[in-house]
Amino acid sequence: MISEREITLRGRRVAVLTGGAGRDLVFLHGTGGATADDPLLLRLAERYRVHAPLLPGFGASEDAPELREMLDVTLHGFDVIDALGLARPLLVGHSMGGMIAAEMAAIAPREVDDLALIAPAGLWLESHPIPDLFAALPHQLPALLFHDVALGERLLTGGLNLEDPQFLIDFLVRNARQLGMAGKLLFPIPDRGLADRLYRIRARTLLIWGESDRMIPPVYADAFAAGLVGVAAVHRALIPAAGHLIGAERPEAVMAALASAGF
Amino acid sequence: MRFTWFNLMPWPDMPDDFRERYRSVWVDIDSRLFEPRRGHEVYNTYLDQLEYAASLGFDGIGCNEHHQNGYGLMPSPNLIAAALTRRTRDAAIVVLGNSIALYNPPVRVAEEFAMLDVISGGRLVAGFPVGTSMDTNYCYGQIPALTREKYAEAHDLIMRAWREPEPFAFNGRYTKLRYVNIWPRPLQKPHPPIHIPGGGSVETYDFCIDNTYSYSYLSFSGYLRARALMEGYWERVAQRNTPDASPYRAGFAQTICVAETDAEAERLYAEHVLYFYNRCLHIFPGFTDAPGYRTIKTIQSGALAQYGARFRYQPMTWKELIEGGHVIAGSPETVRQRMEDLIRGLRVGNIFCLLHVGNMPTEKTMYSTRLFAERVMPALRGLWPDYADDDRFWCHPLENPVAPAPLAPGPGAARRGAEVSP
């Protein structure tokens, strides 16, 4: 059971999805945001005390125009953890959230002990350019994000009625808020120099990747692993029958990976 | 009324099956479609046309900025404007404009516009667009949600660079300069008139009202579809207690084709108009609006759906384009009537006349242009008698500008053709 609550940070409302019992886990979502019925959050809440703050611009979290760049967002992550009164939670991030989590662990290596990155963004390989999410049309997303494209179509475009003007406006506003914020970190190339800072990370680190990830292909796991020279042992899990949105397709496999890494 | 002859400079050789074979005319257009030798001819022909329009008495000749675009061969409008200063004498050079968030540092725009103003003898009308999402975000990589803040800062820097006589330090978020002190300075004081191309956002309405800039709606979808947007602007002008509602506070771009008769207009121009509307505006929808490029307020106002329609053209017929008002075409009398409807209906003092359309050959362009200049323009000139003296939104040229000196034949002139001796 996940419920939503709100905290105030520097005068702005931040929504936090909270639930479960156990070790504190902070989950940083990707560009699609997160909701209380997220299958991965529900699974995580079976073993952890989950806190999933919504980035400004996502859901009920207020826009924060003063967050302009990677450092601002990285520090915002710590501000949220402090405001929640958490001490050294397990830090988990997916995609854009993984990029933020990795930045947090690199900026303040003494404050992040345990880190799980699920198909994180943040690196760029000339040999494997990441598709342009910002120019993708809605009907192109399932194939980019899911192993099971038909499932992706049902999940992503089910209920979309772009012919209804008010629905269209709401859809565009949500898109502009979410992806407008995400663009500060990911547009036009999802690289803000993380590669130069990965060496600072000391946390016990788990890299989780979907074998069929066509957005950020698994070759990026190798690049992350190679960059994490300060991490004693990098745990890796490559999950079959999962695309970029592993949490939607194989939440149980993510749980197993966390367990096998000792989290 | 003030009429500016505008050339978008489209590439004229896009294949008949362009829509089917290619994803987009913009951003990722196939570079192999551009042929530089043909480009040499195309650029020079288009410059000839602009100079011809100036010779016919158009108030201005205009160019604009697009990048990686098959219908706009002007990544640098200032180069085109510079070329136009030398063989024209009276016409305003309307650069509509420089996408100021794209220049690093933005004082580059203050410098180049000052150069154009000085070289042309005070004939510059300067435009500051935010730039389309295609240009600004997808081609030039600006972060969508930060584009407007960067634009606003660039605007403040440029205006200060033009106005302040002493060197100053500029500590912006996006630009930091210890010594801002541009050379040369613009001839027009305190600065050339400014036109702002807008797409219906309230923020841009207010920006124009607050700074006494002219608001320009550069649409290809014609005057009938522009009604709601321009009414929104004039309502805002009234709400803000603006001292006047001079029509020169607004401008509009319109595709226009003139012939002796309506039937001749269709016969002469239809294929070129269809080339433009059905081939040149084939833009991949994923490029038209990067998330974060528009403000939430603008999206909520519903203006976006209307604006977005601009880029979602279905193939259209000549009849549809005429009836929809995308194109004003016909005999001089037909065109005059519809232009008068446009001018009164939208309440605009500046018209940007798109008289070269698509792949129109130069003879037809000159024919249509001459008919407009001789038989339409004079009848529309005096439509706003109450504002005849409003010169705030137009350039103020020198009374006695120097003319380019004739080329003196020097040693080797025959060998070098018309090249100038050092």
XYZ file of C-alpha atoms in Angstrom:
685
model
C 0.000 0.000 0.000
C 1.493 3.258 -1.134
C 0.067 6.611 -0.186
C 0.956 10.113 -1.209
C 1.923 12.850 1.194
C 3.388 16.289 0.775
C 6.341 18.043 2.332
C 7.433 21.631 1.916
C 10.910 22.369 0.741
C 12.164 25.942 0.369
C 8.561 27.058 0.218
C 7.584 24.593 -2.487
C 5.334 21.559 -2.294
C 7.017 18.207 -2.909
C 4.876 15.075 -3.206
C 6.276 11.867 -1.754
C 4.861 8.394 -2.335
C 5.345 6.457 0.871
C 4.595 2.949 2.051
C 5.842 -0.340 3.465
C 8.033 -1.193 6.387
C 11.675 -2.099 6.715
C 14.855 -0.372 5.746
C 14.396 3.131 4.342
C 14.601 3.162 0.559
C 14.486 6.314 -1.515
C 13.302 5.736 -5.065
C 13.989 8.348 -7.745
C 11.686 7.912 -10.724
C 12.367 8.268 -14.433
C 10.865 10.671 -16.976
C 7.464 8.982 -16.751
C 7.108 9.890 -13.069
C 5.587 7.566 -10.498
C 2.155 6.869 -9.060
C 0.791 5.053 -6.005
C -0.147 2.028 -8.133
C 3.332 1.630 -9.593
C 4.017 -2.126 -9.637
C 7.651 -1.734 -8.618
C 6.898 0.585 -5.697
C 4.242 -1.855 -4.468
C 6.767 -4.706 -4.562
C 9.477 -2.645 -2.879
C 7.048 -1.772 -0.089
C 6.829 -5.479 0.756
C 10.391 -5.374 2.058
C 11.361 -1.712 2.526
C 10.023 1.546 3.853
C 9.673 3.247 0.474
C 9.929 7.000 -0.086
C 9.507 8.087 -3.701
C 9.660 11.870 -3.995
C 8.268 13.298 -7.193
C 10.649 15.646 -8.921
C 9.366 19.231 -9.322
C 6.974 19.348 -12.249
C 5.841 15.770 -11.723
C 2.384 15.063 -10.325
C 1.612 17.163 -7.252
C 5.181 18.414 -6.878
C 5.303 22.099 -7.624
C 7.397 23.387 -10.517
C 10.768 24.702 -9.365
C 12.204 27.006 -12.010
C 15.221 27.587 -9.786
C 16.321 24.022 -10.457
C 18.111 24.540 -13.748
C 20.930 22.072 -13.945
C 22.339 18.796 -12.702
C 23.932 20.172 -9.554
C 20.686 21.886 -8.518
C 18.743 18.647 -8.914
C 21.427 16.594 -7.183
C 21.363 18.848 -4.148
C 17.568 18.891 -4.245
C 17.746 15.097 -3.810
C 19.712 15.508 -0.593
C 17.390 18.272 0.585
C 14.431 15.905 0.222
C 16.216 13.127 2.151
C 17.024 15.617 4.910
C 13.465 16.921 4.984
C 12.189 13.356 5.310
C 14.579 12.844 8.227
C 16.226 9.803 6.660
C 19.747 8.645 7.428
C 21.658 6.838 4.713
C 18.723 5.176 2.971
C 19.205 2.676 0.204
C 19.168 4.912 -2.853
C 17.448 3.475 -5.920
C 16.966 5.321 -9.176
C 15.484 4.411 -12.514
C 16.616 5.964 -15.824
C 16.735 9.742 -15.197
C 16.335 8.967 -11.486
C 19.316 6.624 -11.755
C 21.335 9.461 -13.218
C 20.376 11.677 -10.281
C 21.132 8.906 -7.776
C 24.547 8.304 -9.337
C 25.294 12.034 -9.235
C 24.301 12.154 -5.565
C 26.605 9.229 -4.784
C 29.436 10.904 -6.709
C 28.975 14.373 -5.240
C 28.742 13.140 -1.630
C 30.333 9.680 -1.520
C 30.347 9.668 2.277
C 26.577 10.034 2.397
C 25.548 7.214 0.061
C 26.413 3.695 1.199
C 24.062 1.632 -0.930
C 23.056 2.404 -4.479
C 20.901 0.578 -6.993
C 20.801 1.979 -10.513
C 18.072 0.652 -12.788
C 18.944 1.390 -16.434
C 20.357 4.770 -15.444
C 20.854 7.625 -17.881
C 23.881 9.896 -17.666
C 26.441 8.402 -20.012
C 26.727 8.688 -23.772
C 28.457 6.195 -26.005
C 29.166 7.348 -29.549
C 28.835 3.733 -30.650
C 25.336 3.415 -29.126
C 23.534 6.776 -29.247
C 20.440 6.882 -27.039
C 17.224 7.596 -29.023
C 15.792 11.105 -28.785
C 13.016 10.748 -26.230
C 12.016 14.382 -26.726
C 11.231 13.952 -30.417
C 9.509 10.592 -29.987
C 5.797 10.436 -30.749
C 3.495 8.676 -28.256
C 2.948 5.720 -30.558
C 6.717 5.190 -30.867
C 7.318 4.880 -27.137
C 6.160 1.299 -26.457
C 8.779 -0.124 -28.806
C 11.502 1.988 -27.189
C 10.537 1.269 -23.616
C 9.159 -2.267 -23.423
C 10.288 -5.800 -24.140
C 6.628 -6.724 -24.595
C 5.554 -4.015 -27.005
C 1.886 -4.980 -26.899
C 1.902 -4.627 -23.114
C 3.608 -1.243 -23.526
C 0.927 -0.115 -25.927
C -1.779 -1.037 -23.453
C 0.008 0.659 -20.554
C 1.132 3.833 -22.305
C -1.544 4.692 -24.788
C -4.587 3.042 -23.232
C -7.127 5.697 -22.324
C -5.471 8.400 -24.429
C -8.072 10.393 -26.263
C -6.217 13.120 -28.052
C -9.320 14.147 -29.968
C -10.860 15.598 -26.799
C -9.520 19.174 -26.542
C -9.487 19.301 -22.751
C -7.812 15.914 -22.511
C -5.276 17.098 -25.040
C -4.518 20.243 -23.059
C -4.131 18.259 -19.811
C -1.923 15.752 -21.589
C 0.228 18.513 -23.063
C 0.509 20.334 -19.747
C 1.613 17.144 -17.991
C 4.072 16.428 -20.764
C 5.441 19.960 -20.713
C 5.877 19.957 -16.928
C 7.459 16.517 -16.717
C 9.590 16.468 -19.811
C 10.331 20.179 -19.480
C 11.949 19.399 -16.145
C 13.579 16.231 -17.473
C 14.998 18.221 -20.388
C 17.121 20.226 -17.991
C 19.061 17.007 -17.366
C 18.553 15.052 -20.565
C 18.109 17.466 -23.502
C 19.475 17.295 -26.143
C 22.001 14.651 -25.021
C 21.546 12.905 -21.651
C 25.091 13.615 -20.525
C 25.966 16.222 -17.918
C 29.487 15.028 -17.191
C 28.698 12.101 -14.924
C 31.422 10.004 -16.578
C 34.032 12.347 -15.125
C 32.633 11.922 -11.616
C 31.825 8.209 -11.442
C 35.245 7.497 -9.917
C 34.120 9.271 -6.728
C 31.332 6.782 -5.977
C 32.168 4.438 -3.102
C 28.736 2.982 -2.393
C 28.028 -0.676 -2.733
C 26.463 -0.486 -6.182
C 24.016 -2.666 -8.059
C 23.415 -2.162 -11.777
C 20.117 -3.573 -13.049
C 19.394 -3.682 -16.747
C 16.669 -5.105 -18.956
C 18.104 -7.362 -21.591
C 15.835 -5.847 -24.263
C 16.372 -2.215 -23.308
C 16.269 -0.294 -26.581
C 16.305 3.128 -24.941
C 19.550 2.784 -22.984
C 20.913 -0.547 -24.201
C 22.708 -2.939 -21.788
C 26.100 -1.989 -23.209
C 25.729 1.059 -20.955
C 25.938 -1.247 -17.939
C 29.485 -2.061 -19.042
C 30.299 1.637 -19.307
C 28.966 2.310 -15.817
C 30.812 -0.688 -14.385
C 34.036 0.452 -16.040
C 33.642 3.939 -14.614
C 32.958 2.826 -11.037
C 36.634 2.354 -10.176
C 36.113 3.357 -6.555
C 33.516 0.646 -5.903
C 34.956 -2.537 -4.399
C 32.434 -4.869 -6.015
C 29.874 -3.836 -8.594
C 26.880 -6.149 -8.581
C 25.133 -6.604 -11.885
C 21.808 -8.064 -12.892
C 20.736 -8.448 -16.491
C 17.039 -9.224 -16.566
C 15.582 -11.247 -19.424
C 12.255 -10.301 -21.002
C 12.521 -6.709 -19.772
C 12.960 -3.462 -21.661
C 13.758 -0.015 -20.301
C 10.736 0.037 -17.985
C 11.881 -2.972 -15.993
C 9.796 -1.975 -13.009
C 6.613 -2.283 -15.063
C 7.570 -5.528 -16.810
C 9.584 -7.500 -14.221
C 9.224 -5.971 -10.740
C 9.851 -9.344 -9.075
C 13.179 -9.635 -10.903
C 14.233 -6.247 -9.566
C 13.407 -7.476 -6.046
C 15.488 -10.609 -6.597
C 18.424 -8.533 -7.854
C 18.266 -6.318 -4.773
C 18.223 -9.385 -2.539
C 21.124 -11.031 -4.314
C 23.181 -7.872 -3.867
C 22.477 -8.036 -0.147
C 20.202 -4.963 -0.002
C 0.456 50.784 -44.309
C 3.922 49.372 -44.642
C 4.658 46.476 -46.964
C 7.713 44.300 -46.682
C 8.591 41.930 -49.485
C 9.710 38.733 -47.858
C 11.496 35.707 -49.257
C 11.697 32.594 -47.117
C 14.235 31.210 -49.615
C 12.880 27.701 -50.099
C 14.890 25.031 -51.833
C 13.086 24.696 -55.170
C 14.003 21.116 -56.111
C 12.371 18.898 -53.559
C 11.117 15.762 -55.335
C 7.447 15.118 -56.060
C 7.372 12.246 -53.592
C 9.123 14.222 -50.839
C 6.345 13.595 -48.322
C 6.420 9.878 -48.879
C 10.167 9.407 -48.998
C 11.361 11.775 -46.302
C 10.418 12.252 -42.692
C 10.804 16.001 -42.409
C 11.698 19.155 -44.310
C 13.330 20.431 -41.158
C 15.953 19.282 -38.641
C 16.893 15.941 -40.212
C 16.189 16.732 -43.881
C 18.387 14.677 -46.198
C 21.451 16.796 -46.938
C 21.875 15.115 -50.317
C 18.864 17.046 -51.579
C 20.965 20.207 -51.446
C 23.098 20.757 -54.525
C 25.597 23.598 -54.012
C 25.942 24.622 -57.668
C 22.189 24.974 -57.886
C 22.342 26.735 -54.513
C 24.630 29.375 -56.017
C 21.993 30.165 -58.613
C 19.142 30.013 -56.095
C 20.686 32.425 -53.598
C 21.589 34.950 -56.268
C 18.155 34.743 -57.853
C 16.485 35.307 -54.489
C 18.725 38.300 -53.767
C 17.816 39.689 -57.208
C 14.137 39.341 -56.351
C 14.513 41.182 -53.063
C 16.373 43.998 -54.808
C 13.713 44.105 -57.523
C 11.004 44.488 -54.876
C 12.937 47.372 -53.323
C 13.069 49.061 -56.722
C 9.253 48.830 -57.008
C 8.636 50.812 -53.847
C 8.041 48.202 -51.187
C 8.745 49.792 -47.818
C 10.968 46.958 -46.760
C 12.652 43.775 -47.899
C 12.824 40.969 -45.428
C 14.660 37.873 -44.386
C 14.556 35.516 -41.420
C 16.478 32.788 -39.615
C 15.982 29.051 -39.926
C 18.321 26.134 -39.499
C 18.516 22.769 -41.258
C 15.388 23.719 -43.148
C 14.464 22.942 -46.741
C 12.132 25.920 -47.065
C 14.421 28.451 -45.431
C 17.962 28.719 -46.720
C 18.933 31.468 -44.270
C 20.730 30.106 -41.218
C 22.335 33.553 -41.134
C 19.835 36.254 -42.077
C 22.470 38.881 -41.362
C 24.553 37.687 -44.304
C 21.561 38.122 -46.598
C 20.767 41.508 -45.071
C 24.365 42.641 -45.533
C 24.266 41.660 -49.194
C 21.028 43.650 -49.593
C 22.410 46.872 -48.154
C 24.662 47.541 -51.120
C 22.309 47.545 -54.105
C 19.238 49.003 -52.436
C 18.826 52.569 -51.297
C 15.495 53.367 -49.696
C 13.894 50.129 -48.576
C 14.081 49.081 -44.953
C 16.181 45.984 -44.346
C 13.817 43.916 -42.224
C 15.622 41.119 -40.402
C 12.894 39.156 -38.699
C 15.058 38.293 -37.022
C 17.922 36.894 -34.984
C 17.023 34.155 -32.509
C 18.930 35.838 -29.739
C 19.050 32.867 -27.348
C 21.229 31.099 -29.914
C 24.103 33.552 -30.064
C 27.016 33.155 -27.725
C 27.574 35.707 -26.455
C 24.391 37.558 -27.479
C 26.321 40.805 -27.930
C 27.112 39.287 -31.320
C 23.577 40.294 -32.315
C 24.036 43.816 -30.935
C 27.228 44.105 -32.980
C 25.931 42.675 -36.244
C 22.676 44.615 -36.134
C 24.666 47.765 -35.406
C 26.869 47.027 -38.417
C 23.824 46.501 -40.625
C 22.237 49.696 -39.348
C 25.370 51.748 -39.982
C 26.184 50.226 -43.392
C 22.577 50.638 -44.576
C 22.321 54.204 -43.324
C 19.740 53.502 -40.634
C 17.499 51.193 -42.608
C 17.451 48.272 -40.194
C 14.233 46.933 -38.702
C 15.365 44.359 -36.167
C 13.497 41.260 -35.079
C 14.066 39.172 -31.969
C 12.260 35.843 -32.238
C 12.509 33.154 -29.596
C 12.848 30.886 -32.624
C 10.815 27.811 -33.422
C 11.346 24.673 -31.399
C 12.809 23.056 -34.514
C 15.492 25.727 -34.798
C 16.137 26.537 -31.193
C 15.834 23.172 -29.474
C 16.299 20.446 -32.028
C 18.864 22.112 -34.317
C 20.686 24.375 -31.876
C 20.336 22.248 -28.747
C 18.922 24.836 -26.358
C 17.228 23.264 -23.342
C 13.503 23.837 -23.945
C 12.495 24.840 -20.414
C 15.355 27.344 -20.158
C 15.032 28.878 -23.630
C 12.756 31.746 -22.601
C 14.815 32.733 -19.588
C 17.920 32.731 -21.766
C 16.078 34.762 -24.405
C 14.995 37.357 -21.835
C 18.523 37.707 -20.529
C 19.937 38.031 -24.053
C 17.384 40.735 -24.811
C 18.366 42.723 -21.724
C 22.035 42.426 -22.576
C 21.548 43.561 -26.186
C 19.417 46.558 -25.228
C 21.914 47.662 -22.608
C 24.767 47.172 -25.065
C 22.981 49.509 -27.469
C 21.933 52.126 -24.943
C 24.722 52.478 -22.415
C 27.556 54.758 -23.494
C 30.075 53.430 -20.964
C 31.556 49.939 -20.802
C 29.683 47.835 -18.270
C 29.962 44.432 -16.631
C 27.132 41.978 -17.275
C 26.684 39.222 -14.732
C 23.962 37.126 -16.288
C 23.076 33.555 -15.585
C 23.822 32.469 -19.125
C 26.330 35.123 -20.165
C 29.014 36.755 -18.066
C 31.018 39.555 -19.611
C 33.438 41.865 -17.847
C 33.523 44.523 -20.569
C 30.456 45.124 -22.683
C 31.316 47.930 -25.057
C 30.199 47.186 -28.587
C 31.734 48.832 -31.605
C 30.132 50.034 -33.835
C 26.975 51.473 -32.303
C 23.641 51.565 -34.155
C 22.887 54.637 -36.206
C 19.228 54.770 -35.089
C 18.892 56.072 -31.524
C 18.438 54.663 -29.044
C 18.170 51.552 -31.178
C 16.532 50.274 -34.371
C 12.802 49.525 -34.195
C 12.077 46.042 -32.857
C 9.564 43.536 -34.149
C 8.823 40.386 -32.175
C 7.477 37.336 -33.979
C 4.995 35.613 -31.668
C 2.730 32.589 -31.697
C -0.047 33.571 -29.314
C 1.481 33.563 -25.848
C 0.323 36.231 -23.426
C 3.897 36.726 -22.227
C 4.927 37.846 -25.701
C 1.937 40.188 -26.006
C 3.006 41.866 -22.769
C 6.660 41.968 -23.766
C 5.740 43.917 -26.909
C 3.336 46.234 -25.119
C 5.799 46.999 -22.318
C 8.689 47.760 -24.640
C 6.822 49.403 -27.546
C 7.801 46.621 -29.913
C 5.667 45.552 -32.828
C 4.043 42.136 -32.499
C 4.318 40.052 -35.657
C 2.371 36.929 -36.352
C 4.284 35.017 -38.985
C 1.854 32.301 -39.934
C 1.455 30.444 -43.180
C -2.116 29.573 -42.453
C -3.532 32.892 -43.488
C -5.572 35.703 -42.116
C -8.823 33.862 -41.437
C -7.162 31.521 -38.946
C -5.231 34.402 -37.398
C -8.332 36.188 -36.144
C -8.486 34.658 -32.666
C -4.803 35.148 -32.021
C -4.738 38.791 -33.103
C -7.942 39.531 -31.232
C -6.204 38.154 -28.159
C -3.374 40.588 -28.725
C -5.623 43.615 -29.145
C -7.668 42.643 -26.097
C -4.443 42.524 -24.137
C -3.418 45.927 -25.517
C -6.720 47.317 -24.211
C -6.503 45.525 -20.843
C -3.033 46.869 -20.182
C -4.140 50.482 -20.716
C -1.689 50.873 -23.563
C -1.665 54.556 -24.592
C -2.836 53.775 -28.114
C -3.936 50.883 -30.296
C -1.906 51.883 -33.307
C -2.122 49.196 -35.998
C 1.629 49.533 -36.401
C 1.893 47.677 -33.129
C 1.155 44.566 -35.171
C 2.285 42.821 -38.316
C 1.189 39.793 -40.267
C 2.724 37.556 -42.922
C 0.529 36.580 -45.840
C 1.084 34.501 -48.955
C -0.066 36.583 -51.921
C -0.264 35.870 -55.676
C -1.437 38.492 -58.181
C -2.315 38.035 -61.875
C -4.558 39.834 -64.354
C -7.489 37.582 -63.477
C -8.379 35.051 -60.803
C -8.188 32.273 -63.382
C -4.743 33.388 -64.503
C -3.563 33.392 -60.883
C -4.541 29.762 -60.485
C -3.010 28.815 -63.824
C 0.295 30.582 -63.108
C 0.794 29.984 -59.419
C -1.091 26.900 -58.224
C 1.761 24.438 -58.700
C 4.197 26.641 -56.784
C 1.779 27.310 -53.963
C 1.062 23.590 -53.667
C 4.798 22.891 -53.684
C 5.131 25.125 -50.651
C 2.094 24.041 -48.663
C 2.249 20.340 -49.439
C 5.973 19.746 -49.639
C 7.812 22.481 -47.727
C 5.632 22.249 -44.638
C 6.114 18.523 -44.234
C 7.559 18.577 -40.730
C 7.974 15.559 -38.465
C 5.492 16.240 -35.614
C 8.063 15.155 -33.018
C 10.051 18.291 -33.835
C 7.320 20.911 -33.646
C 7.156 21.500 -29.918
C 9.823 20.231 -27.541
C 8.234 19.702 -24.106
C 9.032 22.723 -21.963
C 9.483 25.089 -24.920
C 6.050 26.636 -24.364
C 4.926 27.957 -21.034
C 2.219 26.120 -19.141
C 0.091 29.260 -19.295
C 0.251 29.257 -23.078
C -0.687 25.587 -23.325
C -3.577 26.041 -20.917
C -4.899 28.928 -22.971
C -5.501 26.454 -25.774
C -3.406 28.502 -28.174
C -1.150 25.544 -28.707
C -3.663 23.378 -30.470
C -4.249 26.209 -32.870
C -0.555 26.855 -33.294
C 0.188 23.179 -33.639
C -2.228 23.034 -36.517
C 0.225 25.137 -38.433
C 2.516 22.140 -38.599
C -0.038 19.455 -39.213
C -0.880 20.149 -42.797
C -2.708 17.582 -44.761
C -2.218 17.885 -48.513
C -4.399 20.733 -49.682
C -5.834 21.922 -52.947
C -5.643 25.386 -54.468
C -9.338 25.866 -53.798
C -8.951 24.953 -50.121
C -5.978 27.251 -49.723
C -7.864 30.161 -51.253
C -11.074 29.560 -49.343
C -9.187 29.009 -46.103
C -7.338 32.271 -46.544
C -3.917 30.624 -46.446
C -3.311 32.270 -49.782
C -4.689 35.507 -51.142
C -4.626 35.170 -54.904
C -6.360 36.558 -57.958
C -6.765 39.715 -59.945
C -5.519 42.979 -58.462
C -9.074 43.807 -57.411
C -9.656 40.421 -55.759
C -6.377 40.690 -53.906
C -7.071 44.281 -52.895
C -10.427 43.360 -51.397
C -9.082 40.433 -49.439
C -6.041 42.374 -48.285
C -8.313 45.098 -47.029
C -10.305 42.475 -45.093
C -7.074 41.181 -43.657
C -5.697 44.573 -42.689
C -8.916 45.801 -41.094
C -9.840 42.436 -39.613
C -6.520 41.853 -37.883
C -5.819 45.550 -37.365
C -2.284 45.416 -38.708
C -0.074 48.154 -40.092
C 2.791 45.959 -41.216
C 2.349 43.308 -43.872
C 5.066 40.832 -44.684
C 4.229 39.886 -48.243
C 5.162 36.349 -49.230
C 5.095 36.977 -52.960
C 7.673 34.384 -53.838
C 6.109 31.041 -53.002
C 7.705 27.598 -53.002
C 9.459 26.884 -56.271
C 8.035 29.835 -58.167
C 10.356 30.849 -61.016
C 11.676 34.368 -61.019
C 9.636 35.682 -64.006
C 6.376 34.748 -62.321
C 7.596 36.133 -59.010
C 8.447 39.442 -60.649
C 5.121 39.540 -62.492
C 3.110 38.975 -59.325
C 5.293 41.388 -57.372
C 4.954 44.153 -59.936
C 1.169 43.792 -60.132
C 0.975 43.971 -56.355
C 3.236 47.032 -56.186
C 1.511 48.909 -58.985
C -2.127 47.922 -58.674
C -2.756 46.703 -55.129
C -0.369 48.462 -52.776
C -1.366 52.032 -53.741
C -5.014 51.325 -52.930
C -4.129 49.999 -49.469
C -1.571 52.602 -48.472
C -3.920 54.989 -46.739
C -6.013 52.525 -44.725
C -4.923 53.903 -41.361
C -5.079 57.689 -41.807
C -5.290 58.321 -38.065
C -1.913 56.725 -37.568
C -0.124 58.093 -40.625
C 2.452 59.789 -38.411
C 3.217 56.781 -36.241
C 6.858 56.113 -37.038
C 7.762 54.330 -33.794
C 7.845 50.906 -35.359
C 9.782 51.694 -38.501
C 13.329 52.689 -39.342
C 14.632 56.254 -39.641
C 17.181 56.299 -42.444
C 19.705 59.021 -43.123
C 18.468 61.661 -45.506
C 21.588 61.585 -47.632
C 23.155 58.141 -47.470
C 26.267 57.431 -49.517
C 25.805 55.259 -52.573
C 28.241 52.496 -53.504
C 30.914 53.976 -55.777
C 30.904 52.730 -59.359
C 33.467 50.037 -60.002
C 36.571 51.546 -61.581
C 38.271 49.273 -64.085
C 41.755 48.551 -62.712
C 44.671 46.530 -63.931
C 43.581 42.985 -64.609
C 39.904 43.933 -64.367
C 39.065 42.059 -67.526
C 40.664 38.893 -66.211
C 39.028 39.159 -62.816
C 35.648 40.152 -64.151
C 33.910 42.652 -61.942
C 36.019 42.039 -58.852
C 37.017 45.178 -56.992
C 40.697 46.191 -56.864
C 42.106 46.417 -53.379
